[in-house]
Coordinates of C-alpha atoms (C1' of nucleotides) in Angstrom, one line a residue:
Chain A
X221 CA 40.9 -38.3 2.6
X222 CA 37.8 -40.2 3.0
X223 CA 36.0 -37.2 4.4
X224 CA 37.1 -35.1 1.5
X225 CA 35.8 -37.5 -1.1
X226 CA 32.5 -37.7 0.7
X227 CA 32.2 -33.9 0.7
X228 CA 33.1 -33.8 -3.0
X229 CA 30.6 -36.4 -4.0
X230 CA 27.9 -34.7 -1.9
X231 CA 28.7 -31.4 -3.7
X232 CA 28.3 -33.2 -7.0
X233 CA 24.9 -34.8 -6.3
X234 CA 23.3 -35.0 -9.7
X235 CA 19.8 -33.5 -10.3
X236 CA 18.3 -36.9 -10.6
X237 CA 19.4 -37.9 -7.1
X238 CA 18.7 -34.6 -5.6
X239 CA 16.0 -34.5 -2.9
X240 CA 14.8 -31.2 -4.3
X241 CA 14.0 -32.8 -7.6
X242 CA 10.3 -32.1 -7.5
X243 CA 10.5 -28.5 -6.2
X244 CA 13.1 -27.4 -8.7
X245 CA 13.7 -27.3 -12.4
X246 CA 13.7 -31.0 -13.1
X247 CA 10.0 -31.4 -12.3
X248 CA 8.2 -33.0 -15.2
X249 CA 11.4 -34.0 -17.0
X250 CA 12.3 -37.6 -17.9
X251 CA 15.6 -39.2 -16.9
X252 CA 17.3 -38.5 -20.1
X253 CA 16.4 -34.8 -20.1
X254 CA 17.4 -34.5 -16.4
X255 CA 20.8 -35.7 -17.4
X256 CA 21.0 -33.1 -20.1
X257 CA 20.0 -30.4 -17.6
X258 CA 22.5 -31.8 -15.2
X259 CA 25.3 -31.4 -17.6
X260 CA 24.9 -27.6 -17.7
X261 CA 24.8 -27.2 -14.0
X262 CA 27.8 -25.7 -12.3
X263 CA 28.3 -26.5 -8.6
X264 CA 30.8 -24.4 -6.7
X265 CA 31.9 -24.0 -3.1
X266 CA 29.2 -23.0 -0.6
X267 CA 28.7 -19.4 0.3
X268 CA 29.3 -18.4 4.0
X269 CA 26.8 -16.3 5.9
X270 CA 27.0 -12.7 4.7
X271 CA 28.7 -13.5 1.4
X272 CA 27.3 -12.0 -1.8
X273 CA 26.1 -14.2 -4.6
X274 CA 25.8 -11.2 -6.9
X275 CA 25.6 -7.5 -6.6
X276 CA 22.9 -5.1 -7.9
X277 CA 23.9 -3.8 -11.3
X278 CA 26.1 -6.8 -12.1
X279 CA 25.8 -8.4 -15.5
X280 CA 23.3 -11.3 -15.5
X281 CA 24.7 -14.6 -16.8
X282 CA 23.2 -17.3 -14.7
X283 CA 20.2 -18.4 -12.8
X284 CA 20.9 -19.9 -9.4
X285 CA 19.0 -22.7 -7.6
X286 CA 19.4 -23.0 -3.8
X287 CA 20.6 -26.4 -2.8
X288 CA 20.8 -25.9 0.9
X289 CA 20.7 -22.8 3.2
X290 CA 18.9 -19.6 2.3
X291 CA 19.5 -16.4 0.4
X292 CA 17.9 -13.0 0.6
X293 CA 17.7 -10.5 -2.3
X294 CA 17.3 -6.8 -1.8
X295 CA 17.3 -3.6 -3.8
X296 CA 18.7 -0.3 -2.8
X297 CA 17.0 2.9 -3.8
X298 CA 18.8 6.1 -4.7
X299 CA 18.1 7.5 -1.3
X300 CA 19.9 4.5 0.1
X301 CA 17.0 2.7 1.7
X302 CA 17.1 -1.0 1.3
X303 CA 14.2 -3.2 0.5
X304 CA 14.3 -7.0 0.8
X305 CA 12.5 -8.4 -2.1
X306 CA 12.9 -12.1 -1.7
X307 CA 13.8 -15.0 0.7
X308 CA 14.9 -18.1 -1.2
X309 CA 14.8 -21.6 0.2
X310 CA 16.2 -24.9 -1.2
X311 CA 14.8 -25.7 -4.6
X312 CA 14.0 -22.1 -5.5
X313 CA 15.4 -20.1 -8.4
X314 CA 17.2 -16.8 -8.0
X315 CA 17.8 -14.2 -10.7
X316 CA 14.7 -14.4 -12.8
X317 CA 14.1 -10.7 -12.4
X318 CA 17.4 -10.0 -14.2
X319 CA 16.6 -11.5 -17.6
X320 CA 14.9 -8.5 -19.1
X321 CA 17.7 -6.1 -19.1
X322 CA 20.6 -8.5 -18.6
X323 CA 21.7 -7.1 -15.3
X324 CA 20.7 -7.8 -11.7
X325 CA 18.2 -5.3 -10.3
X326 CA 19.0 -6.5 -6.8
X327 CA 21.8 -8.0 -4.7
X328 CA 21.8 -11.4 -3.2
X329 CA 23.4 -12.4 0.1
X330 CA 23.6 -15.8 1.9
X331 CA 21.7 -15.8 5.2
X332 CA 23.6 -18.9 6.4
X333 CA 26.0 -21.3 4.8
X334 CA 24.4 -21.9 1.5
X335 CA 25.2 -24.1 -1.5
X336 CA 23.9 -23.4 -4.9
X337 CA 23.6 -24.7 -8.4
X338 CA 24.5 -22.3 -11.2
X339 CA 22.7 -22.5 -14.5
X340 CA 24.2 -20.4 -17.3
X341 CA 21.2 -18.7 -18.8
X342 CA 22.2 -18.9 -22.4
X343 CA 22.7 -22.6 -22.3
X344 CA 19.5 -23.1 -20.2
X345 CA 17.5 -21.1 -22.8
X346 CA 18.9 -23.2 -25.6
X347 CA 18.2 -26.4 -23.8
X348 CA 14.7 -25.3 -23.0
X349 CA 14.0 -24.8 -26.7
X350 CA 14.8 -28.4 -27.1
X351 CA 13.0 -29.8 -24.1
X352 CA 9.4 -28.6 -24.0
X353 CA 8.9 -29.8 -20.5
X354 CA 11.8 -27.8 -19.3
X355 CA 10.5 -24.8 -21.2
X356 CA 7.2 -25.2 -19.6
X357 CA 8.6 -25.6 -16.1
X358 CA 10.6 -22.4 -16.5
X359 CA 7.5 -20.5 -17.4
X360 CA 5.7 -22.1 -14.5
X361 CA 8.4 -21.0 -12.1
X362 CA 8.5 -17.5 -13.4
X363 CA 4.7 -17.3 -13.3
X364 CA 4.7 -18.5 -9.7
X365 CA 7.2 -15.8 -8.8
X366 CA 4.9 -13.2 -10.3
X367 CA 1.9 -14.5 -8.4
X368 CA 3.9 -14.7 -5.2
X369 CA 5.0 -11.1 -5.5
X370 CA 1.4 -10.1 -6.0
X371 CA 0.2 -11.8 -2.9
X372 CA 3.0 -10.1 -1.0
X373 CA 1.8 -6.8 -2.4
X374 CA -1.7 -7.6 -1.1
X375 CA -0.1 -8.1 2.3
X376 CA 1.7 -4.8 2.3
X377 CA -1.2 -2.8 1.0
X378 CA -3.9 -3.7 3.4
X379 CA -2.8 -5.9 6.3
X380 CA -2.0 -4.9 9.8
X381 CA 1.3 -5.7 11.5
X382 CA -0.2 -8.8 13.1
X383 CA -1.6 -10.1 9.8
X384 CA 1.7 -9.5 8.0
X385 CA 3.8 -11.3 10.5
X386 CA 1.3 -14.2 10.7
X387 CA 1.3 -14.5 6.9
X388 CA 5.0 -14.4 6.8
X389 CA 5.3 -17.2 9.4
X390 CA 2.6 -19.3 7.8
X391 CA 4.1 -19.0 4.3
X392 CA 7.5 -20.0 5.7
X393 CA 6.0 -22.8 7.5
X394 CA 4.4 -24.3 4.5
X395 CA 7.4 -23.9 2.3
X396 CA 9.5 -25.6 4.9
X397 CA 7.0 -28.4 5.2
X398 CA 7.2 -28.9 1.4
X399 CA 11.0 -29.5 2.0
X400 CA 10.4 -32.1 4.6
X401 CA 11.3 -29.8 7.5
X402 CA 9.1 -29.3 10.5
X403 CA 6.2 -26.9 9.8
X404 CA 6.0 -25.8 13.4
X405 CA 9.6 -25.6 14.6
X406 CA 12.3 -23.8 12.7
X407 CA 15.0 -21.2 12.8
X408 CA 14.4 -17.9 11.2
X409 CA 17.5 -17.2 9.1
X410 CA 16.5 -13.5 8.8
X411 CA 17.0 -11.1 11.6
X412 CA 14.1 -9.1 13.1
X413 CA 15.4 -6.2 11.1
X414 CA 15.3 -8.1 7.9
X415 CA 11.8 -9.4 8.6
X416 CA 10.6 -6.0 9.4
X417 CA 12.1 -4.6 6.2
X418 CA 10.6 -7.4 4.2
X419 CA 7.2 -6.8 5.6
X420 CA 7.4 -3.0 5.5
X421 CA 7.5 -2.7 9.3
X422 CA 10.1 -1.6 11.8
X423 CA 12.2 -3.9 14.0
X424 CA 10.4 -2.7 17.1
X425 CA 7.0 -3.6 15.6
X426 CA 8.2 -7.1 14.7
X427 CA 9.6 -7.6 18.2
X428 CA 6.5 -6.3 19.9
X429 CA 4.3 -8.5 17.7
X430 CA 6.4 -11.6 18.4
X431 CA 6.0 -10.8 22.1
X432 CA 2.3 -10.5 21.8
X433 CA 1.9 -13.7 19.8
X434 CA 4.0 -15.4 22.5
X435 CA 1.9 -14.0 25.4
X436 CA -1.2 -15.1 23.5
X437 CA 0.2 -18.6 23.3
X438 CA 0.3 -18.7 19.5
X439 CA 4.0 -19.5 19.5
X440 CA 7.2 -19.3 21.5
X441 CA 10.5 -17.9 20.4
X442 CA 14.0 -17.8 21.5
X443 CA 15.9 -15.4 19.3
X444 CA 15.8 -17.0 15.8
X445 CA 14.2 -20.2 17.0
X446 CA 10.4 -20.3 16.5
X447 CA 8.0 -22.9 17.8
X448 CA 4.4 -22.5 16.5
X449 CA 1.9 -23.8 18.9
X450 CA -1.3 -22.9 17.2
X451 CA -0.7 -23.0 13.5
X452 CA -4.4 -22.9 12.6
X453 CA -5.0 -19.8 14.6
X454 CA -2.0 -18.2 12.9
X455 CA -3.3 -19.2 9.5
X456 CA -6.7 -17.7 10.4
X457 CA -5.0 -14.5 11.5
X458 CA -3.0 -14.5 8.2
X459 CA -6.3 -14.8 6.3
X460 CA -5.6 -18.3 5.1
X461 CA -8.0 -21.1 5.9
X462 CA -7.0 -24.4 7.3
X463 CA -5.4 -26.7 4.8
X464 CA -4.4 -24.2 2.2
X465 CA -1.1 -22.7 1.4
X466 CA -0.6 -19.2 0.2
X467 CA -0.4 -20.0 -3.5
X468 CA -2.8 -22.8 -4.1
X469 CA -5.8 -21.9 -2.1
X470 CA -9.1 -22.3 -4.0
X471 CA -11.7 -19.8 -3.1
X472 CA -14.1 -21.3 -0.6
X473 CA -17.2 -22.4 -2.4
X474 CA -18.6 -25.1 -0.2
Chain B
X95 CA -20.8 -0.3 -45.5
X96 CA -17.6 1.6 -45.9
X97 CA -17.4 2.3 -42.2
X98 CA -17.9 -1.3 -41.3
X99 CA -15.1 -2.5 -43.5
X100 CA -12.7 0.2 -42.1
X101 CA -13.5 -1.0 -38.6
X102 CA -13.0 -4.6 -39.5
X103 CA -9.7 -4.0 -41.1
X104 CA -8.6 -1.9 -38.1
X105 CA -9.6 -4.8 -35.9
X106 CA -7.5 -7.0 -38.0
X107 CA -4.3 -5.0 -38.1
X108 CA -1.5 -7.5 -38.2
X109 CA 1.3 -7.5 -35.7
X110 CA 3.8 -6.3 -38.3
X111 CA 1.8 -3.1 -39.0
X112 CA 0.8 -2.6 -35.3
X113 CA 2.2 0.5 -33.7
X114 CA 2.9 -1.4 -30.5
X115 CA 5.3 -3.6 -32.4
X116 CA 8.3 -2.7 -30.3
X117 CA 6.6 -2.7 -26.9
X118 CA 4.9 -6.1 -27.4
X119 CA 5.8 -9.6 -28.2
X120 CA 7.1 -9.1 -31.7
X121 CA 10.1 -7.1 -30.5
X122 CA 13.2 -8.8 -31.9
X123 CA 11.4 -11.0 -34.4
X124 CA 12.0 -10.9 -38.1
X125 CA 9.2 -10.4 -40.6
X126 CA 8.7 -14.1 -41.3
X127 CA 8.5 -14.9 -37.6
X128 CA 6.1 -12.0 -36.9
X129 CA 3.8 -13.5 -39.5
X130 CA 3.9 -16.9 -37.8
X131 CA 3.0 -15.1 -34.5
X132 CA 0.3 -13.2 -36.2
X133 CA -1.3 -16.4 -37.3
X134 CA -2.0 -17.6 -33.8
X135 CA -3.4 -14.3 -32.6
X136 CA -7.2 -14.1 -32.1
X137 CA -8.7 -10.7 -32.3
X138 CA -12.2 -10.3 -30.9
X139 CA -14.7 -7.5 -30.2
X140 CA -13.6 -4.8 -27.8
X141 CA -14.5 -5.0 -24.2
X142 CA -16.6 -2.1 -22.8
X143 CA -15.8 -0.4 -19.6
X144 CA -16.5 -2.6 -16.6
X145 CA -16.6 -5.9 -18.6
X146 CA -14.6 -8.8 -17.4
X147 CA -11.8 -10.2 -19.5
X148 CA -11.6 -13.2 -17.1
X149 CA -12.5 -14.0 -13.6
X150 CA -10.3 -15.2 -10.7
X151 CA -10.3 -19.0 -10.6
X152 CA -11.1 -19.5 -14.3
X153 CA -9.0 -21.9 -16.3
X154 CA -6.1 -20.3 -18.0
X155 CA -5.8 -20.8 -21.7
X156 CA -4.6 -17.6 -23.2
X157 CA -2.3 -14.6 -22.7
X158 CA -3.8 -11.3 -23.7
X159 CA -2.1 -8.3 -25.1
X160 CA -3.7 -4.9 -24.8
X161 CA -4.2 -3.2 -28.2
X162 CA -5.9 -0.1 -27.0
X163 CA -7.6 1.0 -23.7
X164 CA -6.6 -0.3 -20.3
X165 CA -7.2 -3.2 -18.0
X166 CA -6.9 -3.6 -14.3
X167 CA -6.3 -6.9 -12.6
X168 CA -7.2 -7.6 -9.0
X169 CA -7.3 -10.4 -6.5
X170 CA -9.9 -10.9 -3.8
X171 CA -8.9 -12.4 -0.4
X172 CA -11.1 -14.7 1.5
X173 CA -12.2 -11.8 3.8
X174 CA -13.5 -10.1 0.7
X175 CA -11.0 -7.3 0.5
X176 CA -9.8 -6.5 -3.0
X177 CA -6.3 -5.7 -4.1
X178 CA -5.5 -4.3 -7.5
X179 CA -2.4 -6.0 -8.7
X180 CA -1.9 -4.5 -12.1
X181 CA -2.7 -1.7 -14.5
X182 CA -2.1 -2.7 -18.1
X183 CA -1.6 -0.3 -21.0
X184 CA -1.4 -1.0 -24.8
X185 CA 1.4 -3.4 -25.7
X186 CA 1.4 -5.1 -22.2
X187 CA 0.7 -8.7 -21.6
X188 CA -2.0 -10.0 -19.1
X189 CA -2.2 -13.4 -17.6
X190 CA 1.4 -14.3 -17.0
X191 CA 0.7 -15.0 -13.4
X192 CA -1.7 -17.8 -14.3
X193 CA 0.7 -20.2 -16.1
X194 CA 2.0 -22.0 -13.0
X195 CA -1.2 -23.6 -11.9
X196 CA -3.2 -23.2 -15.0
X197 CA -5.9 -20.9 -13.6
X198 CA -6.1 -17.2 -13.1
X199 CA -5.2 -16.0 -9.6
X200 CA -6.8 -12.7 -10.3
X201 CA -9.7 -11.1 -12.2
X202 CA -9.3 -8.6 -15.1
X203 CA -11.7 -5.8 -15.9
X204 CA -11.7 -3.2 -18.7
X205 CA -11.3 0.3 -17.3
X206 CA -12.5 1.8 -20.6
X207 CA -13.3 0.5 -24.0
X208 CA -10.5 -1.9 -24.6
X209 CA -9.4 -4.1 -27.5
X210 CA -7.1 -7.0 -27.0
X211 CA -5.2 -9.7 -28.8
X212 CA -5.6 -13.2 -27.5
X213 CA -2.7 -15.6 -27.7
X214 CA -3.6 -19.2 -26.9
X215 CA -0.8 -20.2 -24.6
X216 CA -0.3 -23.8 -25.8
X217 CA 0.3 -22.6 -29.3
X218 CA 2.4 -19.7 -28.2
X219 CA 4.6 -22.1 -26.1
X220 CA 5.0 -24.4 -29.1
X221 CA 5.9 -21.5 -31.4
X222 CA 8.3 -20.1 -28.9
X223 CA 10.2 -23.4 -28.9
X224 CA 10.7 -22.9 -32.6
X225 CA 11.6 -19.2 -32.6
X226 CA 14.4 -18.5 -30.1
X227 CA 13.8 -14.7 -30.3
X228 CA 10.2 -15.2 -29.3
X229 CA 11.2 -17.5 -26.5
X230 CA 13.7 -14.9 -25.3
X231 CA 11.2 -12.1 -25.6
X232 CA 8.7 -14.0 -23.5
X233 CA 11.3 -14.5 -20.8
X234 CA 12.2 -10.8 -20.9
X235 CA 8.5 -9.8 -20.5
X236 CA 8.0 -12.1 -17.6
X237 CA 11.2 -11.0 -16.0
X238 CA 10.1 -7.4 -16.4
X239 CA 6.9 -8.1 -14.7
X240 CA 8.7 -9.7 -11.7
X241 CA 11.0 -6.7 -11.5
X242 CA 8.1 -4.3 -11.7
X243 CA 6.2 -6.0 -8.9
X244 CA 9.3 -5.8 -6.8
X245 CA 9.7 -2.1 -7.2
X246 CA 6.0 -1.7 -6.4
X247 CA 6.7 -3.7 -3.3
X248 CA 9.4 -1.2 -2.3
X249 CA 6.9 1.5 -2.8
X250 CA 4.4 0.0 -0.5
X251 CA 6.9 -1.0 2.1
X252 CA 8.7 2.2 2.8
X253 CA 7.2 5.2 1.0
X254 CA 4.9 7.9 2.3
X255 CA 1.6 8.7 0.7
X256 CA 3.2 11.6 -1.2
X257 CA 6.0 9.4 -2.6
X258 CA 3.6 6.7 -3.6
X259 CA 1.3 8.9 -5.5
X260 CA 4.2 10.7 -7.2
X261 CA 5.8 7.4 -8.2
X262 CA 2.5 6.2 -9.6
X263 CA 2.1 9.3 -11.7
X264 CA 5.6 9.3 -12.9
X265 CA 5.5 5.6 -13.8
X266 CA 2.3 6.2 -15.7
X267 CA 3.7 9.2 -17.4
X268 CA 6.7 7.4 -18.7
X269 CA 4.7 4.4 -19.9
X270 CA 2.4 6.7 -21.8
X271 CA 5.3 8.6 -23.3
X272 CA 6.7 5.3 -24.6
X273 CA 3.3 4.8 -26.4
X274 CA 3.5 8.3 -28.0
X275 CA 1.0 9.9 -25.7
X276 CA 1.7 13.0 -23.8
X277 CA 3.8 12.5 -20.7
X278 CA 2.3 15.5 -18.9
X279 CA -1.4 15.5 -19.8
X280 CA -3.5 12.4 -19.6
X281 CA -6.7 10.8 -18.2
X282 CA -6.5 8.5 -15.3
X283 CA -8.6 5.5 -16.2
X284 CA -8.6 4.3 -12.6
X285 CA -10.8 6.0 -10.0
X286 CA -9.4 7.5 -6.8
X287 CA -10.6 4.5 -5.1
X288 CA -8.7 2.2 -7.4
X289 CA -5.6 4.2 -7.2
X290 CA -5.8 4.2 -3.4
X291 CA -6.3 0.5 -3.4
X292 CA -3.4 -0.1 -5.8
X293 CA -1.0 2.0 -3.7
X294 CA -2.2 0.7 -0.3
X295 CA -3.9 4.0 0.7
X296 CA -7.5 5.2 1.2
X297 CA -9.5 7.2 -1.2
X298 CA -9.4 10.2 1.2
X299 CA -5.6 10.1 1.3
X300 CA -5.4 10.0 -2.5
X301 CA -7.8 12.9 -2.7
X302 CA -6.0 15.0 -0.1
X303 CA -2.6 14.3 -1.7
X304 CA -3.9 15.3 -5.1
X305 CA -5.2 18.5 -3.5
X306 CA -1.9 19.3 -1.9
X307 CA 0.0 18.6 -5.1
X308 CA -2.3 21.0 -6.9
X309 CA -1.9 23.7 -4.3
X310 CA 1.8 23.3 -4.5
X311 CA 1.6 23.8 -8.2
X312 CA 3.0 20.4 -9.1
X313 CA 0.0 19.5 -11.2
X314 CA -3.7 20.3 -11.8
X315 CA -6.5 17.9 -12.0
X316 CA -10.1 17.9 -13.0
X317 CA -11.5 14.5 -11.9
X318 CA -9.7 12.0 -14.0
X319 CA -7.8 14.5 -16.2
X320 CA -4.3 15.2 -14.9
X321 CA -1.9 17.9 -16.1
X322 CA 1.5 17.6 -14.7
X323 CA 3.3 21.0 -14.5
X324 CA 6.5 20.0 -12.8
X325 CA 7.4 16.6 -13.9
X326 CA 10.9 16.8 -12.6
X327 CA 9.8 17.8 -9.1
X328 CA 7.4 14.9 -9.2
X329 CA 10.1 12.6 -10.2
X330 CA 12.3 13.8 -7.4
X331 CA 9.5 13.3 -4.9
X332 CA 9.1 9.8 -6.3
X333 CA 12.8 9.1 -5.8
X334 CA 13.6 8.9 -9.4
X335 CA 16.2 11.2 -10.9
X336 CA 15.6 13.3 -14.0
X337 CA 15.8 11.3 -17.2
X338 CA 15.3 7.8 -15.8
X339 CA 12.3 5.6 -15.8
X340 CA 11.4 3.2 -13.0
X341 CA 12.8 0.2 -14.6
X342 CA 16.0 1.2 -16.4
X343 CA 17.6 3.7 -14.0
X344 CA 21.3 3.1 -13.5
X345 CA 22.5 3.9 -10.1
X346 CA 24.0 7.3 -10.0
X347 CA 27.7 7.0 -10.2
X348 CA 28.8 10.3 -11.8
Chain C
dC287 C1' -35.4 15.0 -12.2
dG288 C1' -33.9 12.0 -8.8
dA289 C1' -30.7 8.5 -7.4
dA290 C1' -26.2 6.7 -7.0
dG291 C1' -21.5 6.8 -7.3
dG292 C1' -17.2 9.5 -7.1
dA293 C1' -14.6 13.2 -5.1
dT294 C1' -13.4 16.6 -1.6
dT295 C1' -12.8 18.3 3.0
dG296 C1' -13.0 18.3 8.1
dA297 C1' -12.5 16.3 12.8
dA298 C1' -11.1 12.7 15.8
dT299 C1' -8.8 8.3 16.3
dA300 C1' -5.5 4.6 16.0
dC301 C1' -1.7 2.1 14.6
dA302 C1' 2.8 1.9 13.7
dC303 C1' 6.9 4.9 14.0
dT304 C1' 10.7 7.4 16.3
dC305 C1' 13.5 8.1 20.1
dA306 C1' 15.5 6.1 24.0
dA307 C1' 17.3 3.0 27.4
dG308 C1' 18.7 -1.5 28.7
dG309 C1' 19.4 -6.6 28.4
dG310 C1' 21.5 -10.6 26.4
dA311 C1' 24.4 -13.0 23.1
dT312 C1' 28.5 -13.3 20.3
dG313 C1' 33.1 -12.4 19.0
dT314 C1' 37.7 -10.2 19.4
dG315 C1' 41.9 -8.9 21.5
dG316 C1' 44.7 -8.5 25.5
Chain D
dC213 C1' 40.1 -16.8 30.0
dC214 C1' 38.3 -12.5 30.9
dA215 C1' 37.0 -7.8 29.4
dC216 C1' 35.1 -5.2 26.2
dA217 C1' 32.9 -3.9 22.1
dT218 C1' 29.3 -4.8 19.1
dC219 C1' 25.2 -6.5 17.4
dC220 C1' 20.6 -7.9 18.0
dC221 C1' 16.6 -7.9 20.5
dT222 C1' 13.2 -6.1 23.8
dT223 C1' 10.4 -2.8 26.1
dG224 C1' 8.6 1.9 27.2
dA225 C1' 6.9 6.6 26.2
dG226 C1' 5.5 10.1 23.1
dT227 C1' 4.5 11.5 18.4
dG228 C1' 2.8 11.6 13.7
dT229 C1' 0.8 10.0 9.5
dA230 C1' -2.8 7.9 7.4
dT231 C1' -7.2 6.0 8.8
dT232 C1' -12.0 6.2 10.1
dC233 C1' -16.3 8.5 10.4
dA234 C1' -19.0 12.0 8.6
dA235 C1' -21.0 15.7 5.8
dT236 C1' -21.2 17.9 1.4
dC237 C1' -20.7 18.7 -3.4
dC238 C1' -20.4 17.3 -8.1
dT239 C1' -21.1 14.4 -12.0
dT240 C1' -23.3 11.0 -14.4
dC241 C1' -26.9 8.2 -15.8
dG242 C1' -31.3 6.0 -15.8

DNA sequence: CGAAGGATTGAATACACTCAAGGGATGTGG
DNA sequence: CCACATCCCTTGAGTGTATTCAATCCTTCG
């Protein structure tokens, strides 16, 4: 019984004691407001690998925040080809693209065992009218998503396979670092196929590029496990200078 | 003097009498609230072709709505290559990607003589806390921008040059239609080079593809002027069935 | 009128894709 | 517990689409 109660309490970790605090919605809120936010959060059982969070076309009712694990979102065109549009890590919000016409334009699947916080959007919207900081944080998060998509666009439009994979790995690395994971050693939760799809390349090209990176000593891989040996070179290849992340890199002026 | 006063009054057209009413921020607001929105709008002299609205890296203070004309936004990477990230038509909002870190991640340039409404973001945010419909409309618009970027991503990642150009033209056509312009005859305000950049292709490829479309009888062009003869075929090529636009196309179930 | 930028077209090249075969891991059922 | 099927990944060979390089034409604008 002890184990059960531990699990339950873990499941119920409140926003204010959540380690993702500063990466997620509560950023900038004071204790009282965090409690109010906490009250509208629904926490349900974790999703297993491969389980759907929602399906394309479904009615939109809630935003989801990743607590642990990871989620991929993807759209399907009429011709049936699939395009992965997002990879979400702990602290990130899913479903923001569904607000405008009240249904999900994409599907979401768990890439591993993943737990989530559900935020009913109506209530969240009401609450954010009352709490200016929450309001602002929501705008910030949506804005960041727009900016992120646009830098991904840049990647797709004019980068080579090498540059795309490097940028993908560097981006992942810095997001993991922000979550107190290692920035040089991690497991890819997406398959080669998914990565290829996400970057607009084929699985063979991803595999070959990984092989070349490995033979060049930039990194080593074992299936999904990646160990980056020369992060700086990888960053350079990705077109990102030393101590800058994708999103907050000031143009070099010095 | 008569002409001057006409111009001035045109410049000052209030939101409630603006033809873009239903495409822009006021959608869903009642008359009283529209007036309140109107009060915070700054309307300044039009921008000429090639003039900057703002520059990448500049502090973000305002959202801009296009009144007439068109604007392109683009980012510049450290290597100096430019990527066009958006083409904005009347009624559309510019600058939403700048909220999250309070500075513009991209630059914005007028593609033709363009007039704009400026909305100081602080004030807009305050006002939207008081007017739930405005609040909601802002979310909808941002959400739409996210969804739009994601479908552009899909385009980049897995479509051929033909499909990309067709999708670009069809998208433009339907947006122009929504603004009461012709959906088959219009002037491209972007150059071939810009279109190529936007779609991740070279100027030569754009030119060749236009030539082929023309020889196939899909459309005819004279420099920036485009006349679409077979819109449905173009839509099919773009992967969009008959009476659907890019954003609100239900998956075919019938 | 001359210069400069934009667009078109041609020829050759390159990068990523397709097709194909095989290896290695994982999971299921006998 | 082993055998088999399946999935994922890797590597090779050949192909094709869009690119690069280059020349020319047209339009615009000073």
